[in-house]
Coordinates of C-alpha atoms in Angstrom, one line a residue:
X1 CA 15.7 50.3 6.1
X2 CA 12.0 48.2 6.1
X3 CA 12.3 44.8 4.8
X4 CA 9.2 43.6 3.5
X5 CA 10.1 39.9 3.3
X6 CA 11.0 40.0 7.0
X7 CA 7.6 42.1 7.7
X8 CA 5.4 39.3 6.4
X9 CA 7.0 36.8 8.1
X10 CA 6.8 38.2 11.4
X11 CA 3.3 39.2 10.9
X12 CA 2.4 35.5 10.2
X13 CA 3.6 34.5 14.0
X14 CA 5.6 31.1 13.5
X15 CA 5.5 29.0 15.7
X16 CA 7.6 24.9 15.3
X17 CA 5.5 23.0 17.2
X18 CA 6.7 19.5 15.5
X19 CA 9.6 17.9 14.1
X20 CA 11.0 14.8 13.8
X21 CA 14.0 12.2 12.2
X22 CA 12.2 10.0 10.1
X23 CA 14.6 7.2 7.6
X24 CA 13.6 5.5 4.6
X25 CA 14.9 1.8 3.6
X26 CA 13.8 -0.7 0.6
X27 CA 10.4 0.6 -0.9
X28 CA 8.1 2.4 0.6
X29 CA 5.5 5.0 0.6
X30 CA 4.0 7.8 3.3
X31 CA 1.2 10.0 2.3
X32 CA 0.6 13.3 3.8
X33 CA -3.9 14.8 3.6
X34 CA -3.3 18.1 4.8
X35 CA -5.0 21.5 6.2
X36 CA -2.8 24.0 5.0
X37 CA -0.2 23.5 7.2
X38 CA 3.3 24.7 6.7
X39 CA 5.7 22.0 5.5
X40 CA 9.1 21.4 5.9
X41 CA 12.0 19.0 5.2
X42 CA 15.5 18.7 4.9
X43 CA 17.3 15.6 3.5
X44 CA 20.5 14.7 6.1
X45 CA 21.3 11.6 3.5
X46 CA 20.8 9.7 0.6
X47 CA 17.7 10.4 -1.9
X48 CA 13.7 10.5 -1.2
X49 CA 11.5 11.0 -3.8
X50 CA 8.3 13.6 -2.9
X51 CA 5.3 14.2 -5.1
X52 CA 2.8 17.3 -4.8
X53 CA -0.5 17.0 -6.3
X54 CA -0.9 19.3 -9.6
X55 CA 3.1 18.9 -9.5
X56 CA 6.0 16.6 -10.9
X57 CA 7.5 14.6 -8.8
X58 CA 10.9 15.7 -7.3
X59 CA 13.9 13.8 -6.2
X60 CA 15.3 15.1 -3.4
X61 CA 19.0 14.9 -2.1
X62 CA 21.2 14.9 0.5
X63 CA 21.6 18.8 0.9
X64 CA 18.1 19.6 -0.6
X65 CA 15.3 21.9 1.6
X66 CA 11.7 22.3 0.6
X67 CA 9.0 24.4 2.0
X68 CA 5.3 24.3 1.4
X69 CA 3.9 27.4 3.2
X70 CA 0.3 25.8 2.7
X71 CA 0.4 21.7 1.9
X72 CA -2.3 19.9 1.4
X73 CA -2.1 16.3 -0.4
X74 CA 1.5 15.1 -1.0
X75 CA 3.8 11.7 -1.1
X76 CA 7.0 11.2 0.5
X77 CA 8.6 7.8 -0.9
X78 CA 11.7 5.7 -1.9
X79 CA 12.9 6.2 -5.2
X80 CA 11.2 3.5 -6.8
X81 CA 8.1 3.3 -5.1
X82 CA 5.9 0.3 -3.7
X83 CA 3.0 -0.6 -6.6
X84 CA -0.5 0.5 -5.4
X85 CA -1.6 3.7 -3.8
X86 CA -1.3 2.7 0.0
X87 CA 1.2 3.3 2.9
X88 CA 3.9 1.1 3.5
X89 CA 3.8 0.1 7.7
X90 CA 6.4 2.1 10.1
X91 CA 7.9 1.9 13.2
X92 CA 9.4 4.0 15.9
X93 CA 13.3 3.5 17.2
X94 CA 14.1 3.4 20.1
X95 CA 16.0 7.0 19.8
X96 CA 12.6 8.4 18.2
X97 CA 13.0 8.1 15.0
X98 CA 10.5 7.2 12.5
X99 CA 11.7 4.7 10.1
X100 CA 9.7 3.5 6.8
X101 CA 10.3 0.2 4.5
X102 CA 12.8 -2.3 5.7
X103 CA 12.7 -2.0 9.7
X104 CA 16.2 -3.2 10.1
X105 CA 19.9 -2.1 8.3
X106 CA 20.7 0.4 7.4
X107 CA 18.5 3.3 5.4
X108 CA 18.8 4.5 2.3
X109 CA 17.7 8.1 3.5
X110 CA 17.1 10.3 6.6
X111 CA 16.0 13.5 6.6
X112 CA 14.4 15.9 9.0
X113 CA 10.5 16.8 8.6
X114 CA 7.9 19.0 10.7
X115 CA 5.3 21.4 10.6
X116 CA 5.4 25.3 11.6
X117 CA 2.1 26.6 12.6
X118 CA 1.0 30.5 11.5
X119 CA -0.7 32.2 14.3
X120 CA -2.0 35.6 12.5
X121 CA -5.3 34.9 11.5
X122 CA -4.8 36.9 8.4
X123 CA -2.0 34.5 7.7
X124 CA -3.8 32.7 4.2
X125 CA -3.7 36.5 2.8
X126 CA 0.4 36.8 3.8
X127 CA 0.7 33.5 3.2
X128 CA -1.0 33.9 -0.8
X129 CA 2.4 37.0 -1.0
X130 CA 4.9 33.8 -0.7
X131 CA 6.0 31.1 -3.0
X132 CA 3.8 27.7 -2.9
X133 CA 6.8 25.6 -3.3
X134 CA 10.3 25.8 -2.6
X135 CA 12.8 23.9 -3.5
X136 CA 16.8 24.7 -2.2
X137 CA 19.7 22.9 -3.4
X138 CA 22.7 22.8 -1.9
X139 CA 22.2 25.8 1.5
X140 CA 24.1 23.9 4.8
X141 CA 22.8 26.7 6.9
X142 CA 19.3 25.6 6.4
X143 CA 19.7 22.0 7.3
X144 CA 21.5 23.3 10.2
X145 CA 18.6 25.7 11.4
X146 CA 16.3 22.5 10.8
X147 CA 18.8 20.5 13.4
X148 CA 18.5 23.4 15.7
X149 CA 14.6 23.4 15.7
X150 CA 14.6 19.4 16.4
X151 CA 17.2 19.7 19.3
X152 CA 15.2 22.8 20.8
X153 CA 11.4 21.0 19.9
X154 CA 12.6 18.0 22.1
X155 CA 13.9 20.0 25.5
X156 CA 12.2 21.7 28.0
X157 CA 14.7 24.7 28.6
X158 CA 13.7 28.0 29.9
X159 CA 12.3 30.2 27.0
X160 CA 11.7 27.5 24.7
X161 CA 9.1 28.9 23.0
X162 CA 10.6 32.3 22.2
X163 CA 13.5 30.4 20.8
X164 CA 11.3 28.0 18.8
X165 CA 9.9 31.0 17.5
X166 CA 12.9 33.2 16.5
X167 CA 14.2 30.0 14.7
X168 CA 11.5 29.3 12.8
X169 CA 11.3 33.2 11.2
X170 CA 14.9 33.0 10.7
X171 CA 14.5 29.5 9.0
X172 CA 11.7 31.2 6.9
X173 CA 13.3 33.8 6.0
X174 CA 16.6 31.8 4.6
X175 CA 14.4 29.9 2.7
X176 CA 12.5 32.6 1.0
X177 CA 15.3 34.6 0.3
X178 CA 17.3 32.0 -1.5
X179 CA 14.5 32.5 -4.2
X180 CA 15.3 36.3 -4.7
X181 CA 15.8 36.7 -8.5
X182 CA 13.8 33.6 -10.2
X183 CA 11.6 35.6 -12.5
X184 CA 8.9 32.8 -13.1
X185 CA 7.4 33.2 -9.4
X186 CA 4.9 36.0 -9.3
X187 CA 4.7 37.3 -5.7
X188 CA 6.7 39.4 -2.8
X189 CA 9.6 37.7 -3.7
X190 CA 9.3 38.5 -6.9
X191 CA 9.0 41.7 -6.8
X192 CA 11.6 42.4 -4.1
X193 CA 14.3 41.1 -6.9
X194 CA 13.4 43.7 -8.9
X195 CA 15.4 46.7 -8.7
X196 CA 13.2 49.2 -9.6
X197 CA 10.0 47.8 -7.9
X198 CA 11.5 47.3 -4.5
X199 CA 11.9 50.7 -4.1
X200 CA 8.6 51.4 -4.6
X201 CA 7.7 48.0 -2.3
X202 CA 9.6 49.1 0.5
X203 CA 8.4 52.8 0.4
X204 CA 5.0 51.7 0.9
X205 CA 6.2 48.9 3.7
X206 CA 8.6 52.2 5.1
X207 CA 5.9 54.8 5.0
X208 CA 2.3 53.3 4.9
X209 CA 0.6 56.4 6.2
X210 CA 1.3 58.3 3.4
X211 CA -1.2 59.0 0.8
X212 CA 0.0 56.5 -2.1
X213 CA -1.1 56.8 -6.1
X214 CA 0.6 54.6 -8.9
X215 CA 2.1 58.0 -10.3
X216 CA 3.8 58.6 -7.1
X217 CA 4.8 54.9 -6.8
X218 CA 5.7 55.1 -10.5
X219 CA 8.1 58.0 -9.7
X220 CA 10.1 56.1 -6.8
X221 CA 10.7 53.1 -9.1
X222 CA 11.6 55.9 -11.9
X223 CA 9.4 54.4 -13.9
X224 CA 6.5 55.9 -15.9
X225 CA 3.1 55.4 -14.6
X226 CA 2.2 53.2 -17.4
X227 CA 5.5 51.1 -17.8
X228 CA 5.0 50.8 -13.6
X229 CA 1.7 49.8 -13.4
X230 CA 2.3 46.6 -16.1
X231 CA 5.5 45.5 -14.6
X232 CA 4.1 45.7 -11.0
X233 CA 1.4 43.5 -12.4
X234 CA 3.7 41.2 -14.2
X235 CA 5.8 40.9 -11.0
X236 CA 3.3 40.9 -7.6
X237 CA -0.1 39.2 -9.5
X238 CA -2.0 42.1 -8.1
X239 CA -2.2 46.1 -8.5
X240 CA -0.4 48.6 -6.8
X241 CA -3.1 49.9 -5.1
X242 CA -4.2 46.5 -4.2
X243 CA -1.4 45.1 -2.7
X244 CA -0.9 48.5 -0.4
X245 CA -4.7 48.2 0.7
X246 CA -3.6 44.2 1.6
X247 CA -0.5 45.3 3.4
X248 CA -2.5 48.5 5.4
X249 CA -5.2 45.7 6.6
X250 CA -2.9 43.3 8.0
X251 CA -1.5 46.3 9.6
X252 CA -4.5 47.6 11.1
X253 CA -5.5 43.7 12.0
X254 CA -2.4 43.4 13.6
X255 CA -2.8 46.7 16.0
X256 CA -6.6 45.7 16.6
X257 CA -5.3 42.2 18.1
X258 CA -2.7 43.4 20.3
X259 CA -3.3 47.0 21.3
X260 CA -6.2 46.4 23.9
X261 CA -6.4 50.3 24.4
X262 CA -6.3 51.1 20.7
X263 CA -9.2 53.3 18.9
X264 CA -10.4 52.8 15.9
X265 CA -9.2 56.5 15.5
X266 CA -5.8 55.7 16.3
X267 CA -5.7 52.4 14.3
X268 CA -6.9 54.5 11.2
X269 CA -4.1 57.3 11.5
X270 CA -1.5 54.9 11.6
X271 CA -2.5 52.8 8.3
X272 CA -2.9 56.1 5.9
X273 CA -6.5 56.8 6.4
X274 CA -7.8 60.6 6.9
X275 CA -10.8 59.7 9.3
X276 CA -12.3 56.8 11.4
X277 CA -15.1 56.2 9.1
X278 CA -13.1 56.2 6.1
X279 CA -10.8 53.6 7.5
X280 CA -13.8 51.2 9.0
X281 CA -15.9 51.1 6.0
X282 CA -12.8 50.5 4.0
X283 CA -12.0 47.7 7.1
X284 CA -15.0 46.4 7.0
X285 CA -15.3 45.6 3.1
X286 CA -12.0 44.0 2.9
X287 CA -12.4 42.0 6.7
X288 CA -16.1 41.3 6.8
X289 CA -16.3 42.9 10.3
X290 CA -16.2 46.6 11.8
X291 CA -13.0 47.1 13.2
X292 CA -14.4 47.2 16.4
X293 CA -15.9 43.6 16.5
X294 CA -13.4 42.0 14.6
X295 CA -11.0 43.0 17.5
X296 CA -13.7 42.0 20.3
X297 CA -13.7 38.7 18.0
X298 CA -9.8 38.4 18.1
X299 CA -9.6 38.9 21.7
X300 CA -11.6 36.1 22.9
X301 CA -10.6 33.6 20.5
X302 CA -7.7 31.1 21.8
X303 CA -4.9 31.1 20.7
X304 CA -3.4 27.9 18.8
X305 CA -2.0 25.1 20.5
X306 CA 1.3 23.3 19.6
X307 CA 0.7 21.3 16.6
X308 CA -2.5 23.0 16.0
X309 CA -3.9 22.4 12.7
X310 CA -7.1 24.9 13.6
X311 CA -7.9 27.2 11.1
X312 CA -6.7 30.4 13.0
X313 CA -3.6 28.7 13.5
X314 CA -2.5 27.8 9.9
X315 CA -4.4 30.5 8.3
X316 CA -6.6 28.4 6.1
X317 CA -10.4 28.5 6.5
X318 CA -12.4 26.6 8.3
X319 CA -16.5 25.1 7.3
X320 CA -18.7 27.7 6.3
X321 CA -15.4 30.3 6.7
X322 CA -14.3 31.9 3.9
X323 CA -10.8 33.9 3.5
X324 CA -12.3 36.9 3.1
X325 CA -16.0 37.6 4.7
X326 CA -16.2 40.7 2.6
X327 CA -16.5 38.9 -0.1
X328 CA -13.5 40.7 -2.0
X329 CA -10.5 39.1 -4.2
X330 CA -7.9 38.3 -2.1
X331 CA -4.9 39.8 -3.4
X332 CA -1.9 37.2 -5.1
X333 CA -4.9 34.3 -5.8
X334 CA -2.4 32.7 -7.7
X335 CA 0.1 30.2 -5.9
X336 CA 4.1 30.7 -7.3
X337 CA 6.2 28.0 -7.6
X338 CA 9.9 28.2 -7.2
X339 CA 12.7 26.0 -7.1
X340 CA 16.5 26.9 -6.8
X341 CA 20.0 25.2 -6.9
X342 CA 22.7 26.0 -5.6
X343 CA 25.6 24.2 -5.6
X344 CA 28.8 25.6 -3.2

């Protein structure tokens, strides 16, 4: 059986290029500008507090995950923080670690941070599918994945890469899924808890050649057309038809950049389209390029380094680049928010 969740996330090409232990004692204060970039951490002891722009702050615990897929401005910080707006000085240990506040004793909290990087190019469309903040209370399996990332990050064993990368989906994917069933997060996620509307999800995800229409949709979920096109809305933040065209593109993206032999013929048979034309035109509103330049375009462009924070590699875009060329709505504008506890 397809899973969608799992689809997206290995379209988006994660990649851990950074990591580290950083400790917290007294008062202090770190604060983060951002590109986009995908943001993790994982609390190994005691209490932080973090603070979002546009959100409350949170106090995070020892047990507690968060994931930003795309942060920007945020504030990592003791408890009770310093007074003022600026950073409180740090220093590195002599075992790497980054501690904040007091310099000597004890800390008050460690926990493990880093970045992922998102290599797809269409990775700010997948990315807009996915929850913009996570919260998970109380899942040892994710701090351990965390621990696993570190210890690969700082060794230079044979296929570290590959295994950077495999960790990194699988760390993505047991933090998304923790969210399944939180009703107040439009989105994949969202709609994937739904009984009814992940059948008609993971139809589209199964068979995305076939010729799709909301009644037929409607009639998987077992649903009428009406009471299927609202609760899809409700659910996803975009339209049936809308989210299919979304998921066919990053398809067809996908082949263009790593099929060098691939027509445009071929490409179009493969997403659901009848003809070549009918497929670039469609390509071409949605992209901003022909099919055939965009994949000329992907081809030569180079591909992210570690730690990265390039526009192509975390999916955000860059001056005088916007998300879409074609000038169309990018589909799930909206940015969920979900937090979970779980106690064992």
């Amino acid at each position: 059986m397809v899973d969608p969740l799992a689809e997206v996330v290995s379209l988006l090409q994660p990649g851990a290029p950074f990591s580290k232990l950083v400790s917290g004692a007294g008062r202090w204060r770190v604060r983060r500008a951002e590109n986009g970039r995908p943001f993790y951490c994982a609390v190994l002891m005691g209490r932080s507090r973090l603070a979002v722009d546009g959100r409350e702050p949170v106090i995070l615990e020892k047990g507690d995950f968060v994931l930003i897929p795309a942060a920007f401005d945020f504030t990592t910080s003791s408890i009770d923080p310093p007074k003022g707006k600026h950073e409180t000085p740090r220093i590195v240990l002599p075992d790497g670690e980054i501690r904040n506040g007091v310099h000597h004793g004890p800390p008050d909290v460690r926990m493990m941070v880093g970045y992922c990087a998102f290599a797809s190019p269409d990775a700010s469309l997948l990315v807009s599918l996915l929850p913009q903040f996570v919260h998970v209370r109380g899942e040892q399996r994710l701090t351990a994945l965390v621990e696993l990332l570190r210890d690969e990050s700082r060794e230079r064993r044979p296929a570290r890469e590959v295994i950077l990368a495999r960790l990194m989906e699988v760390l993505l994917i047991e933090a998304l899924r923790s969210t399944a069933g939180i009703a107040a997060s439009p989105g994949l996620l969202r709609g994937l808890s739904d009984e009814r509307l992940s059948v008609a999800i993971r139809r589209m995800h199964e068979r995305p050649t076939q010729a799709w229409t909301v009644a037929q949709l409607a009639k998987e979920a077992a649903l009428s057309r009406s009471a299927f096109f609202e609760r899809f809305n409700r659910a996803m933040g975009v339209a049936p038809m809308e989210y299919l065209l979304g998921w066919r593109m990053a398809l067809a993206k996908d082949l263009l950049r790593r099929k060098q032999e691939v027509t445009v013929a071929e490409v179009a048979e493969q997403v659901g389209y009848s003809s070549a034309s009918t497929f670039s035109v469609a390509f071409t509103r949605h992209v901003g390029l022909p099919p055939t330049h965009y994949a000329r375009e992907q081809r030569l462009a180079p591909g992210p380094e570690a730690g990265d924070p390039s526009p192509r590699a975390t999916g955000q875009p860059g001056p005088g680049r916007p998300t879409r060329r074609g000038g169309g709505r990018t589909p799930a504008s909206r940015t969920p928010v979900v937090e979970l506890s779980r106690h064992g």
